[in-house]
PDB file of C-alpha atoms and ligand atoms in Angstrom:
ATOM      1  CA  UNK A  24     133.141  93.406  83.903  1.00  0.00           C
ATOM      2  CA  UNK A  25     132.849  94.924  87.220  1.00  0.00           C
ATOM      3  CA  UNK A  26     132.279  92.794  90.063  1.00  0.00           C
ATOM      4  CA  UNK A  27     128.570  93.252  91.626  1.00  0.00           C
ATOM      5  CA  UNK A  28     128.978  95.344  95.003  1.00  0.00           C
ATOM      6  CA  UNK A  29     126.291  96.592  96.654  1.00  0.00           C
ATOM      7  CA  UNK A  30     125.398  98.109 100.323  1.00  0.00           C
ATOM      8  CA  UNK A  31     122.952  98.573 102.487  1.00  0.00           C
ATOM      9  CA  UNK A  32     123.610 102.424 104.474  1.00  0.00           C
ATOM     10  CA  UNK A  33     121.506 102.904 107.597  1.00  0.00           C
ATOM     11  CA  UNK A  34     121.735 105.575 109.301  1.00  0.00           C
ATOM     12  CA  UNK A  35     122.562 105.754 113.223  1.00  0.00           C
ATOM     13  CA  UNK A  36     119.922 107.599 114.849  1.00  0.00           C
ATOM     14  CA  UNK A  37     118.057 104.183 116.240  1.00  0.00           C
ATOM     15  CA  UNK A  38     117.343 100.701 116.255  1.00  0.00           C
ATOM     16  CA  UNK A  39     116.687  98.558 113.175  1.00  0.00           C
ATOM     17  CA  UNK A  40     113.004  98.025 112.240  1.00  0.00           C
ATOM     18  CA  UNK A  41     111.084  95.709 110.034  1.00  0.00           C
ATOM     19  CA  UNK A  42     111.306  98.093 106.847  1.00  0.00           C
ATOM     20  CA  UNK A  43     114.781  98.322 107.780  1.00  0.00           C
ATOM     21  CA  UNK A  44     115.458  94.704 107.783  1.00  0.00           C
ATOM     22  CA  UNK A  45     113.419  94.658 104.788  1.00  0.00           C
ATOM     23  CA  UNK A  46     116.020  97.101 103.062  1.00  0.00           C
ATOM     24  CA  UNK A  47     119.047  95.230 104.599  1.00  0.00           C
ATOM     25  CA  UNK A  48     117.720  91.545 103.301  1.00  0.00           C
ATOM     26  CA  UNK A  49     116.749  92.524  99.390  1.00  0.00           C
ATOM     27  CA  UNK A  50     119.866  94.534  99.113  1.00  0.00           C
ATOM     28  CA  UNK A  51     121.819  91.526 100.326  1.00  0.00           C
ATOM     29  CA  UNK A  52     119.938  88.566  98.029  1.00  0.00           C
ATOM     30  CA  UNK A  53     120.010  90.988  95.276  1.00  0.00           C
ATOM     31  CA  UNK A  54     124.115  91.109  95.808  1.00  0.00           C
ATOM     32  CA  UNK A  55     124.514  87.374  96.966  1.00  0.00           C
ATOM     33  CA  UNK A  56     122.330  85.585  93.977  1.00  0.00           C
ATOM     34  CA  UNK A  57     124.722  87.791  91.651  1.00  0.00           C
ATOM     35  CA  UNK A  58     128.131  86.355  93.044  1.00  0.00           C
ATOM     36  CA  UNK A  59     128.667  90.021  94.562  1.00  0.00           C
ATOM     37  CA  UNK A  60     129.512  91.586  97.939  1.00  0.00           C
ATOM     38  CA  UNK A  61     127.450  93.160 100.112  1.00  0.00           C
ATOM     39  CA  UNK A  62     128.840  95.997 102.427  1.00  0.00           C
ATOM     40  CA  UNK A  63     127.377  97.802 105.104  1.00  0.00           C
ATOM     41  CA  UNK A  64     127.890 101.893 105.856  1.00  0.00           C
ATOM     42  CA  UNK A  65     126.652 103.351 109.039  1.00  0.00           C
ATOM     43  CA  UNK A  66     125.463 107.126 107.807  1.00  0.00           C
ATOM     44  CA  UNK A  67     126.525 109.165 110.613  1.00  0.00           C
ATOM     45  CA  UNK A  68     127.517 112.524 109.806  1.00  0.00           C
ATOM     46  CA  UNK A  69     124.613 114.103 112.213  1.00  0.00           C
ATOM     47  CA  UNK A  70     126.335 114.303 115.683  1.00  0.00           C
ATOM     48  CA  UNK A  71     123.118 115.290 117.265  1.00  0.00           C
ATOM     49  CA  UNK A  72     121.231 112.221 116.168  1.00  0.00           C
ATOM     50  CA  UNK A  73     123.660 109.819 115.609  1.00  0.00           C
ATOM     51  CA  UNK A  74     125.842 108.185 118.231  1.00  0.00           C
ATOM     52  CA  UNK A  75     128.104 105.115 118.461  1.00  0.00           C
ATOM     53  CA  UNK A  76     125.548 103.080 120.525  1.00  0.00           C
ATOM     54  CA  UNK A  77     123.370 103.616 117.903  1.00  0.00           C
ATOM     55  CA  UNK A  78     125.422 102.187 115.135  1.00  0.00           C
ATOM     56  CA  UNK A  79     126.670  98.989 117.766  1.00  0.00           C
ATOM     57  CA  UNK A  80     123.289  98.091 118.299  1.00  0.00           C
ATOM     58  CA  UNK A  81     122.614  98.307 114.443  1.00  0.00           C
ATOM     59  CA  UNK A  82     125.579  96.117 113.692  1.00  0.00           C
ATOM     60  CA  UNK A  83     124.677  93.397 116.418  1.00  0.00           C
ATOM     61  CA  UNK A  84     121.151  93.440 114.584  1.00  0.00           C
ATOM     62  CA  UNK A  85     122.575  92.945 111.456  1.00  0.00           C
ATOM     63  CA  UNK A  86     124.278  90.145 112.869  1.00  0.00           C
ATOM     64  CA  UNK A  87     121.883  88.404 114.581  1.00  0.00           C
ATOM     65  CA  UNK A  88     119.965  88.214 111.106  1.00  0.00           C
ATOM     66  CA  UNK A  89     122.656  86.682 109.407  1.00  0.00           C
ATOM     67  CA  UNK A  90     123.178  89.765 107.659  1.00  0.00           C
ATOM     68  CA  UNK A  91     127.054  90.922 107.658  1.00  0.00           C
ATOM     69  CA  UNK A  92     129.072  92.837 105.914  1.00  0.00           C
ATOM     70  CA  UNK A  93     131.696  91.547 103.372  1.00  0.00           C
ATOM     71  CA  UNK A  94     134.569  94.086 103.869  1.00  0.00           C
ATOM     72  CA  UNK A  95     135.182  96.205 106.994  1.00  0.00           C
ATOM     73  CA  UNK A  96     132.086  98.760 107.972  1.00  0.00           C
ATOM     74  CA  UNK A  97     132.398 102.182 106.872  1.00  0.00           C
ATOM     75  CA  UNK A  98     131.788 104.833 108.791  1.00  0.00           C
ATOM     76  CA  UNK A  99     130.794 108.307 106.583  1.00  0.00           C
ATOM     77  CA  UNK A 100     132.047 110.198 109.862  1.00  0.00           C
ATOM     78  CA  UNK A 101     135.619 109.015 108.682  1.00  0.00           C
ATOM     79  CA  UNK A 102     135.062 111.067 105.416  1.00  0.00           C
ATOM     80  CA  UNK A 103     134.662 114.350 105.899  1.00  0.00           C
ATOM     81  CA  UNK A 104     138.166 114.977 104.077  1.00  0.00           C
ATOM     82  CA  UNK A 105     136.600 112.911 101.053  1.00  0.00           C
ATOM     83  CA  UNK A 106     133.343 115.069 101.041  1.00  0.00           C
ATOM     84  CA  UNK A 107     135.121 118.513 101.674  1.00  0.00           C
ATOM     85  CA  UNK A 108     137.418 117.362  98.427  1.00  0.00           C
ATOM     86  CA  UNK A 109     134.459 116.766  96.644  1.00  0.00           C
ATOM     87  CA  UNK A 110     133.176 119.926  97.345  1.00  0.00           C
ATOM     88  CA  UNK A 111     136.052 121.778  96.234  1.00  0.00           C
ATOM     89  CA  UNK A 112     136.246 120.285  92.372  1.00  0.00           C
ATOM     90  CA  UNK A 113     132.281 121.222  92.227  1.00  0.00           C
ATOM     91  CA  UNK A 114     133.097 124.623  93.328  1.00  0.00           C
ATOM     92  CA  UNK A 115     136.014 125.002  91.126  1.00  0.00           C
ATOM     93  CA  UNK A 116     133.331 123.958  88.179  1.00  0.00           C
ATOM     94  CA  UNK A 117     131.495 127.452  89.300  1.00  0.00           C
ATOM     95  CA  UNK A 118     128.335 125.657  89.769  1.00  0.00           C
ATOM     96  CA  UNK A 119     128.256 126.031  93.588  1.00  0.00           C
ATOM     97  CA  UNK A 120     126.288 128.932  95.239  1.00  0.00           C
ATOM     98  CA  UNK A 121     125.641 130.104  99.065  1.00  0.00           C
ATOM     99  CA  UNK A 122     121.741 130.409  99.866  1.00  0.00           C
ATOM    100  CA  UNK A 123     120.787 132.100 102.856  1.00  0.00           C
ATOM    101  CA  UNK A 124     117.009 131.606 102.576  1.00  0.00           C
ATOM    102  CA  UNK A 125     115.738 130.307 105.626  1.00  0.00           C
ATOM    103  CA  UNK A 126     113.412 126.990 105.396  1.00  0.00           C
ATOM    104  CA  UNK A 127     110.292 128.748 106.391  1.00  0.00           C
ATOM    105  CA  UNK A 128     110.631 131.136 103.834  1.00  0.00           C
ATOM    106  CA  UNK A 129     110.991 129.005 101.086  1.00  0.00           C
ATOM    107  CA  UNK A 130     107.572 127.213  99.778  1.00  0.00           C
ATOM    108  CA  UNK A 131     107.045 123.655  99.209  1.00  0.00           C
ATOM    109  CA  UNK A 132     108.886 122.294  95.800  1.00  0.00           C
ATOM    110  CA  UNK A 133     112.041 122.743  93.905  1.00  0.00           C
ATOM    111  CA  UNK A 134     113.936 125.326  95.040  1.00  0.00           C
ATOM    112  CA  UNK A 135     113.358 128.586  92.922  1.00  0.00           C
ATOM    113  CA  UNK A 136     116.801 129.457  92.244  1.00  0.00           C
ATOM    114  CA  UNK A 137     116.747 132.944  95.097  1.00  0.00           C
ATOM    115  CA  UNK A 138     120.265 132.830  95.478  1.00  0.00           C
ATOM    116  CA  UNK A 139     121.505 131.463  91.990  1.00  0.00           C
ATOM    117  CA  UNK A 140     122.765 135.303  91.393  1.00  0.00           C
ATOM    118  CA  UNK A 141     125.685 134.360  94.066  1.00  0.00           C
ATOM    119  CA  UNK A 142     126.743 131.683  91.364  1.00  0.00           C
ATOM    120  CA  UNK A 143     130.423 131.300  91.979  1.00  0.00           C
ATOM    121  CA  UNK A 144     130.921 133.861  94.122  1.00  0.00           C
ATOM    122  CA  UNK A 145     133.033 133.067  97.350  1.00  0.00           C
ATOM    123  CA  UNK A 146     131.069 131.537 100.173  1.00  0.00           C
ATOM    124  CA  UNK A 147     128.950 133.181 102.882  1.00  0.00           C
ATOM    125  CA  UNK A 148     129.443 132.240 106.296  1.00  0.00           C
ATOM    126  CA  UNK A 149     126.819 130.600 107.728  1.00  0.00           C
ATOM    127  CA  UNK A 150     124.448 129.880 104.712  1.00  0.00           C
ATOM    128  CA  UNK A 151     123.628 126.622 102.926  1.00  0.00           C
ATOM    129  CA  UNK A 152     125.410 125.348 100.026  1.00  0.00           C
ATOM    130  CA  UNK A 153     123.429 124.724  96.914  1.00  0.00           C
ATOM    131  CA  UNK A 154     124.576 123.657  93.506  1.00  0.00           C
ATOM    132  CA  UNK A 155     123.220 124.314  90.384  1.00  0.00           C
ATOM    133  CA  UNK A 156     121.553 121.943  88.456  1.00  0.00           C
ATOM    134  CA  UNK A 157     121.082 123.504  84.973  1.00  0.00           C
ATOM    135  CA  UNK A 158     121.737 119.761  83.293  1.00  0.00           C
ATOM    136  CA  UNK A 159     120.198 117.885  85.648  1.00  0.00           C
ATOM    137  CA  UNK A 160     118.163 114.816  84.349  1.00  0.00           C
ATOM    138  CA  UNK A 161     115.096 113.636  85.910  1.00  0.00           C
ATOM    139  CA  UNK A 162     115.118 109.918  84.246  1.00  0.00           C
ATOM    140  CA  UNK A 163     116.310 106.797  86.408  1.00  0.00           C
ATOM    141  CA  UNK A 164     116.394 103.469  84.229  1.00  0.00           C
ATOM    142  CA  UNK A 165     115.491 101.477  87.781  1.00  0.00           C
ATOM    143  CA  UNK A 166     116.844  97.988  87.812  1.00  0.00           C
ATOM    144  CA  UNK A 167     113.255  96.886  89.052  1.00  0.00           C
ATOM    145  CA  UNK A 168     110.794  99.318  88.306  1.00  0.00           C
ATOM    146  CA  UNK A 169     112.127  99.979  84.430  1.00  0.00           C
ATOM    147  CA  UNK A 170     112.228 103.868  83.634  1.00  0.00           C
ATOM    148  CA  UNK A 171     110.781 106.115  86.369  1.00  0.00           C
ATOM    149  CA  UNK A 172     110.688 110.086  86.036  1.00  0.00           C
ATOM    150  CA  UNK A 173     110.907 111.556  88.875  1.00  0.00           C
ATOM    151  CA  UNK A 174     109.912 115.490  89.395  1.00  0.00           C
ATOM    152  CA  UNK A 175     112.639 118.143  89.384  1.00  0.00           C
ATOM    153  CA  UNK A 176     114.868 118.995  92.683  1.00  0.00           C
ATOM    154  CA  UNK A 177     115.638 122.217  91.867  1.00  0.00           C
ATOM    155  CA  UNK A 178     119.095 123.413  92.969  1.00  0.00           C
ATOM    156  CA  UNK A 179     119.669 121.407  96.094  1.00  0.00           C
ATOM    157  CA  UNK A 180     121.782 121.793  99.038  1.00  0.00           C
ATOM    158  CA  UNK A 181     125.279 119.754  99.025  1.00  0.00           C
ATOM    159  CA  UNK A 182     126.473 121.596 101.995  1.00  0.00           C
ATOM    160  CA  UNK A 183     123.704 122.535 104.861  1.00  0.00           C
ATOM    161  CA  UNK A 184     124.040 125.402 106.744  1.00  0.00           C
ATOM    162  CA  UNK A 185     124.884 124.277 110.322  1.00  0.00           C
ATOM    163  CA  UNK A 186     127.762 122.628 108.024  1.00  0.00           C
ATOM    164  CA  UNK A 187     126.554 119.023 107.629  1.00  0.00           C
ATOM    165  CA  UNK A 188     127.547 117.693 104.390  1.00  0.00           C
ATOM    166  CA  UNK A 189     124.068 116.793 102.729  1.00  0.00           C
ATOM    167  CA  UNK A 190     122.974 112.742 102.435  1.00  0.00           C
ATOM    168  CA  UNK A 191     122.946 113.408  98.011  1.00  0.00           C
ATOM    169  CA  UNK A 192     126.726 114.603  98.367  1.00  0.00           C
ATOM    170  CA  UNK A 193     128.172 111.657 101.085  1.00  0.00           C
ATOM    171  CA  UNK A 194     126.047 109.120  99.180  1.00  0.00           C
ATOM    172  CA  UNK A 195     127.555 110.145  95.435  1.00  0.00           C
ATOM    173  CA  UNK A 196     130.862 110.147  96.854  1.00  0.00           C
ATOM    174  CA  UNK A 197     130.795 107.051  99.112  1.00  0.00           C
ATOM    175  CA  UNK A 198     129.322 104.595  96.693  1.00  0.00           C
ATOM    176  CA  UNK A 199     132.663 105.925  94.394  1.00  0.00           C
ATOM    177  CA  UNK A 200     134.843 105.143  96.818  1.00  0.00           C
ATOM    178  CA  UNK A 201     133.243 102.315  97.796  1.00  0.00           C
ATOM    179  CA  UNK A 202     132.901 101.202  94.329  1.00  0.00           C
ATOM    180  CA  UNK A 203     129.886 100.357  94.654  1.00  0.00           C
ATOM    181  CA  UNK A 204     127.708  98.974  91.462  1.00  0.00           C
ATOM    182  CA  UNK A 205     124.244  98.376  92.583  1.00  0.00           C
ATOM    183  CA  UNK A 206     122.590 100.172  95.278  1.00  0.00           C
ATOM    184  CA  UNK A 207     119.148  98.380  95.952  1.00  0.00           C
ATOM    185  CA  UNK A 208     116.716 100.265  98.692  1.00  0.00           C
ATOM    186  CA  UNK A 209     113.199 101.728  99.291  1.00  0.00           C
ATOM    187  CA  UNK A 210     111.106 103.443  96.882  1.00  0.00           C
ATOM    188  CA  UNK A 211     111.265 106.439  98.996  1.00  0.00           C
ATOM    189  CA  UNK A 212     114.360 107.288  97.485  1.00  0.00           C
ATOM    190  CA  UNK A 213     113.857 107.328  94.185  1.00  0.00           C
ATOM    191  CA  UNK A 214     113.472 111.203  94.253  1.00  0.00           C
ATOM    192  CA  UNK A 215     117.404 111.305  95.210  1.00  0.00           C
ATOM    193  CA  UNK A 216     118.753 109.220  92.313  1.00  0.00           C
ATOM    194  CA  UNK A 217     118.925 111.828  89.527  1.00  0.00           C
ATOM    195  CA  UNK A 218     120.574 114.434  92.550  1.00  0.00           C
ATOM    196  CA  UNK A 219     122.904 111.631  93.354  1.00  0.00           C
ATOM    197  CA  UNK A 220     124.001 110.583  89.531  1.00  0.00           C
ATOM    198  CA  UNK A 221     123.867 114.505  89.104  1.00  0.00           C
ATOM    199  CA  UNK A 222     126.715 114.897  91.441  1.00  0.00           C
ATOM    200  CA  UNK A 223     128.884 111.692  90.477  1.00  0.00           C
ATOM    201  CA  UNK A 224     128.541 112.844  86.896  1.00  0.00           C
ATOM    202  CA  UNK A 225     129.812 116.254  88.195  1.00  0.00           C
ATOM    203  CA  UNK A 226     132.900 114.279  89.547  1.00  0.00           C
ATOM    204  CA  UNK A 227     133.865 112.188  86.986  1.00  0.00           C
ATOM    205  CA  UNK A 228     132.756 109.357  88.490  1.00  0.00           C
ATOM    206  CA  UNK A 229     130.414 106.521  86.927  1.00  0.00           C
ATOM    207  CA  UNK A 230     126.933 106.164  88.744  1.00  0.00           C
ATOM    208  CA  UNK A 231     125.617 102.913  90.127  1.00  0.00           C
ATOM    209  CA  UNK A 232     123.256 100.941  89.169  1.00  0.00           C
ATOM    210  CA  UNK A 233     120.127 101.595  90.994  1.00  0.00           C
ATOM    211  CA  UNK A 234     116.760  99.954  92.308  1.00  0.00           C
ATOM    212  CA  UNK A 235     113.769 100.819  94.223  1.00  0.00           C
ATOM    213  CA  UNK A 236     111.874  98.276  95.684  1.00  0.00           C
ATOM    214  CA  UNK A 237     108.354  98.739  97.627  1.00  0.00           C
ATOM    215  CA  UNK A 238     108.280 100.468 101.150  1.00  0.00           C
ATOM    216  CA  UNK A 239     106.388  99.165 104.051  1.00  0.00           C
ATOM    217  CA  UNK A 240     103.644 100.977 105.426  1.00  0.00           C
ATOM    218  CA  UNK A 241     101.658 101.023 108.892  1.00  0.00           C
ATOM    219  CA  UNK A 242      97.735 100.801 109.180  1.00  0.00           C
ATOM    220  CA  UNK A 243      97.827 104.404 109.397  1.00  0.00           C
ATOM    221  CA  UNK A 244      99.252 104.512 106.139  1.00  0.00           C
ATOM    222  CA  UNK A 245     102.870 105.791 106.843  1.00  0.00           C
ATOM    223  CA  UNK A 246     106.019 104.917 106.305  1.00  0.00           C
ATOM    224  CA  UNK A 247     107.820 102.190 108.996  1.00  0.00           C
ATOM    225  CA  UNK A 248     110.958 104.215 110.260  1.00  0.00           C
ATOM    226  CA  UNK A 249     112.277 106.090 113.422  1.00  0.00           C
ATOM    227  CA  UNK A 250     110.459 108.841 113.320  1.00  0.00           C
ATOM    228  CA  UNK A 251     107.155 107.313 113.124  1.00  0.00           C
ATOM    229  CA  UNK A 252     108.376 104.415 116.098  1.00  0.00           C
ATOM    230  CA  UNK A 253     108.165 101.728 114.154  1.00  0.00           C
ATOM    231  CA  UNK A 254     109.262  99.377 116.690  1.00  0.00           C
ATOM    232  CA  UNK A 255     112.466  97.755 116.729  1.00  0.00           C
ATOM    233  CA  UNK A 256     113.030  93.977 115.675  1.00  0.00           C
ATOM    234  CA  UNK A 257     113.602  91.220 118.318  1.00  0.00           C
ATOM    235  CA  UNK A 258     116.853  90.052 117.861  1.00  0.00           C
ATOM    236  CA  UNK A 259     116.810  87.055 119.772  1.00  0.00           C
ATOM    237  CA  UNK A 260     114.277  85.824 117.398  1.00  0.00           C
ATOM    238  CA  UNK A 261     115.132  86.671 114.052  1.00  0.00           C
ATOM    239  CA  UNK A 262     113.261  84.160 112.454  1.00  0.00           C
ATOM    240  CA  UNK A 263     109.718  86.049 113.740  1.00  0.00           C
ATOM    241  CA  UNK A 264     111.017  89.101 112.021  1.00  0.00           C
ATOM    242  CA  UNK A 265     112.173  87.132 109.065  1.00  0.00           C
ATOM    243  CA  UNK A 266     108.549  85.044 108.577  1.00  0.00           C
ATOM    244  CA  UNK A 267     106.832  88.226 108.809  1.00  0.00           C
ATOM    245  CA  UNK A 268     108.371  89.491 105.724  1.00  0.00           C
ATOM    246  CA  UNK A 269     108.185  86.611 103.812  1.00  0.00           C
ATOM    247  CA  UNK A 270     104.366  86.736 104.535  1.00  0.00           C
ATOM    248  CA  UNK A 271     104.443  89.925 102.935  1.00  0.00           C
ATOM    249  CA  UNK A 272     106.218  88.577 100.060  1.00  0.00           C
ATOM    250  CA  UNK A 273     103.936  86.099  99.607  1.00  0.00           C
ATOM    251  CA  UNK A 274     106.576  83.087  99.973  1.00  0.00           C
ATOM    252  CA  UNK A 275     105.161  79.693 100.394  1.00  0.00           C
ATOM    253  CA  UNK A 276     106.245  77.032 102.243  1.00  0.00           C
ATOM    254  CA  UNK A 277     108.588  79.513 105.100  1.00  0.00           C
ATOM    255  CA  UNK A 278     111.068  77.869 107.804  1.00  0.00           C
ATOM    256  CA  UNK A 279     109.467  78.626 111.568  1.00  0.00           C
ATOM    257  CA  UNK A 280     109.479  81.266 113.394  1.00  0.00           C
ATOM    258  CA  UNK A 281     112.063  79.697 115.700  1.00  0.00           C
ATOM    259  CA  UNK A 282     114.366  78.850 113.130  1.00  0.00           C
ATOM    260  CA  UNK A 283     117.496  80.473 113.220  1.00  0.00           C
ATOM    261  CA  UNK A 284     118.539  83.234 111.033  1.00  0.00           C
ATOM    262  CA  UNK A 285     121.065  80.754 108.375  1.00  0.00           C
ATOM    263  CA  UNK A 286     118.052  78.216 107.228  1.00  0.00           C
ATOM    264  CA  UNK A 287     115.703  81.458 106.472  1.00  0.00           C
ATOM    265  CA  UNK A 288     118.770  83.120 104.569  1.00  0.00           C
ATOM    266  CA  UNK A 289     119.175  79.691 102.359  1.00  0.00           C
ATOM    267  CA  UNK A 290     115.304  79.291 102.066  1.00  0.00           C
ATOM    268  CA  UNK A 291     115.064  83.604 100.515  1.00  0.00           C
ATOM    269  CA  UNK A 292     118.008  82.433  98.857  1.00  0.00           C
ATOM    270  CA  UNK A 293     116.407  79.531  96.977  1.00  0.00           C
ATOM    271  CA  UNK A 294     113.142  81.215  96.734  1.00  0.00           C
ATOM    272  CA  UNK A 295     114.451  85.366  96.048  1.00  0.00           C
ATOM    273  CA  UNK A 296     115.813  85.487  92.571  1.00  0.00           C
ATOM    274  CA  UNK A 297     116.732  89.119  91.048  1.00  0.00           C
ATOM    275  CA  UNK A 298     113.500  88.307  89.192  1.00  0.00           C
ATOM    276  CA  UNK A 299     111.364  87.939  92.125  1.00  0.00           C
ATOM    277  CA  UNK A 300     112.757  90.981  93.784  1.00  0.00           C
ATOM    278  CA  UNK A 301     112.013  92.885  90.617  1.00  0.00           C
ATOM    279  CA  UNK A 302     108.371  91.785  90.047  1.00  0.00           C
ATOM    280  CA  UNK A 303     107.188  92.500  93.605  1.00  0.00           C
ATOM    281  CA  UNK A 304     108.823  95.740  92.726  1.00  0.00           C
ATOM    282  CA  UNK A 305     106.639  96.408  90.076  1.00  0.00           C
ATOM    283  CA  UNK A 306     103.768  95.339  91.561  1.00  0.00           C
ATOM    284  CA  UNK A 307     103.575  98.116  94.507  1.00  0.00           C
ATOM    285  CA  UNK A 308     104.719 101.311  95.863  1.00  0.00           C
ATOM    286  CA  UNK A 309     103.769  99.914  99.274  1.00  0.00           C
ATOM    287  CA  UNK A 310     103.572  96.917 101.121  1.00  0.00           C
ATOM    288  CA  UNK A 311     101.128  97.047 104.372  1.00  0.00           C
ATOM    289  CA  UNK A 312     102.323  95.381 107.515  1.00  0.00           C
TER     290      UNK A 312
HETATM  291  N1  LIG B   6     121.093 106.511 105.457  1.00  0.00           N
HETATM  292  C1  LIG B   6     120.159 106.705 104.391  1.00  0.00           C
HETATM  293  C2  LIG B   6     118.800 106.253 104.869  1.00  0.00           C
HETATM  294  O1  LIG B   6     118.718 105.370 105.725  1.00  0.00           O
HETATM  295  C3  LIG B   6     120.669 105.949 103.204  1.00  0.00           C
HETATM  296  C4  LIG B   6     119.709 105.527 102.229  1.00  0.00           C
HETATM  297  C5  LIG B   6     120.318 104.853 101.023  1.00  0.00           C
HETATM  298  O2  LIG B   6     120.868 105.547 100.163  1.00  0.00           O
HETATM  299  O3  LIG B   6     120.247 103.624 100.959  1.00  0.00           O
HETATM  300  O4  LIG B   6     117.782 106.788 104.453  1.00  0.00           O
HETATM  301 ZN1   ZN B   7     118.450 130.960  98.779  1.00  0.00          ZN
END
């Protein structure tokens, strides 16, 4: 049987918020209460919104809630000769095709398929890479929801145009490498599992496990993360950030706000089973802070 690993991948454009601690904290009680390991991966392929500072201040977070990584971080910036490789046995597969529509033109939704005539036809410089995704399936067996549809991507970009490897591509190939077996995270991402399992299936490589677990909202009804400001955790005080989410949770009988971050980890740990995790999971898309 394969050991449980699983991971928790921010990515280093900012500060850790509460959703993100959130993310970081059921990923790791889903991985700890199974006997697994828990890594952490900084996604920082973007140059122009992700910087080292970014990811130090993420990993001193992390720290400061207890919250650290079993092996040695990974860095995706370290893989581009794993992702190009990648890229390479999809394209020999003839299922890879340059798509030179711009954004604006396209309309909301899957994408249409404009460019599919260029199907394995050398590349175009400076276009977007899309792959085709003929077989694709659309159903996720979530570890906490049960079986989920989710609506069709179309044939979706692996390679951008400005030549960032897309997240679905990275992701598919670092949870291989990684071997990772159970990747626990927002609901928000559900939509990328069947592009993700598309592409490891594509490369031979066994999917992960996967589960989706509410997201936390704002009063105006949007999603906590950097582009909305959700504002970041105090670090000093981990246990404020820490006995807000077990409020939302609805966990009895919580440590103190000024308890350090090692009794609140043992008291989710006692209180957290997988089972918990997966019925507040089914409970809600959304959890309002
Ligand atoms: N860096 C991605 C994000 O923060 C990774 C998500 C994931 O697959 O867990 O949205
Ligand atoms: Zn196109």
């Amino acid at each position: 049987m394969n050991v449980y690993r699983g991971r928790f991948a921010p990515s280093a454009t900012g500060s850790l918020h509460l959703g993100s601690i959130f993310a970081a904290l059921l990923s790791f009680l889903h991985a700890k209460q199974q006997n697994g390991q828990w890594l952490v991966r900084i996604d920082d392929l973007d140059e122009k919104r992700c910087n080292q500072s970014h990811s130090d201040e993420i990993l001193n977070c992390l720290n400061a809630f207890g919250l650290e990584s079993d092996r040695a971080v990974i860095y995706q910036s370290t893989r581009l000769k794993d992702y190009a490789d990648a890229l390479s046995t999809l394209k020999r597969q003839g299922i890879l095709y340059s798509c030179t529509c711009s954004r604006k033109s396209l309309p909301k939704g899957p994408y249409a398929g404009n460019c599919a005539n260029r199907l394995g036809q050398p590349f175009l410089a400076d276009s977007a890479i899309r792959i085709s995704t003929e077989k694709l399936s659309t159903s996720v067996n979530d570890l906490l929801l049960g079986p989920q549809i989710t609506g069709s991507p179309g044939d979706f970009i692996v390679k951008r145009r400005d030549g960032l490897f897309a997240y679905q591509l990275a992701c598919a190939v670092d949870e291989h490498i990684d071997s990772i077996t159970d990747v626990i995270r927002g609901v928000d991402l559900l939509e990328s599992t069947p592009m993700q399992c598309f592409i490891s299936e594509r490369l031979g490589f066994a999917s992960p496990n996967y589960g989706h677990f509410p997201v936390l909202i704002d009063s105006n009804g949007s999603k906590l993360s950097k582009q909305t400001f959700a504002s970041p955790v105090n670090r000093k005080f981990p246990g404020i950030t820490y006995s807000k989410l077990a409020k939302l949770m609805l966990l009895k009988d919580t440590p103190s706000d000024r308890d350090p971050a090692s009794i609140w980890l043992a008291f989710f740990q006692s209180v957290t089973t997988p089972a918990a995790i997966k019925s507040m999971a089914g409970v809600t898309n959304t959890l309002s802070v």
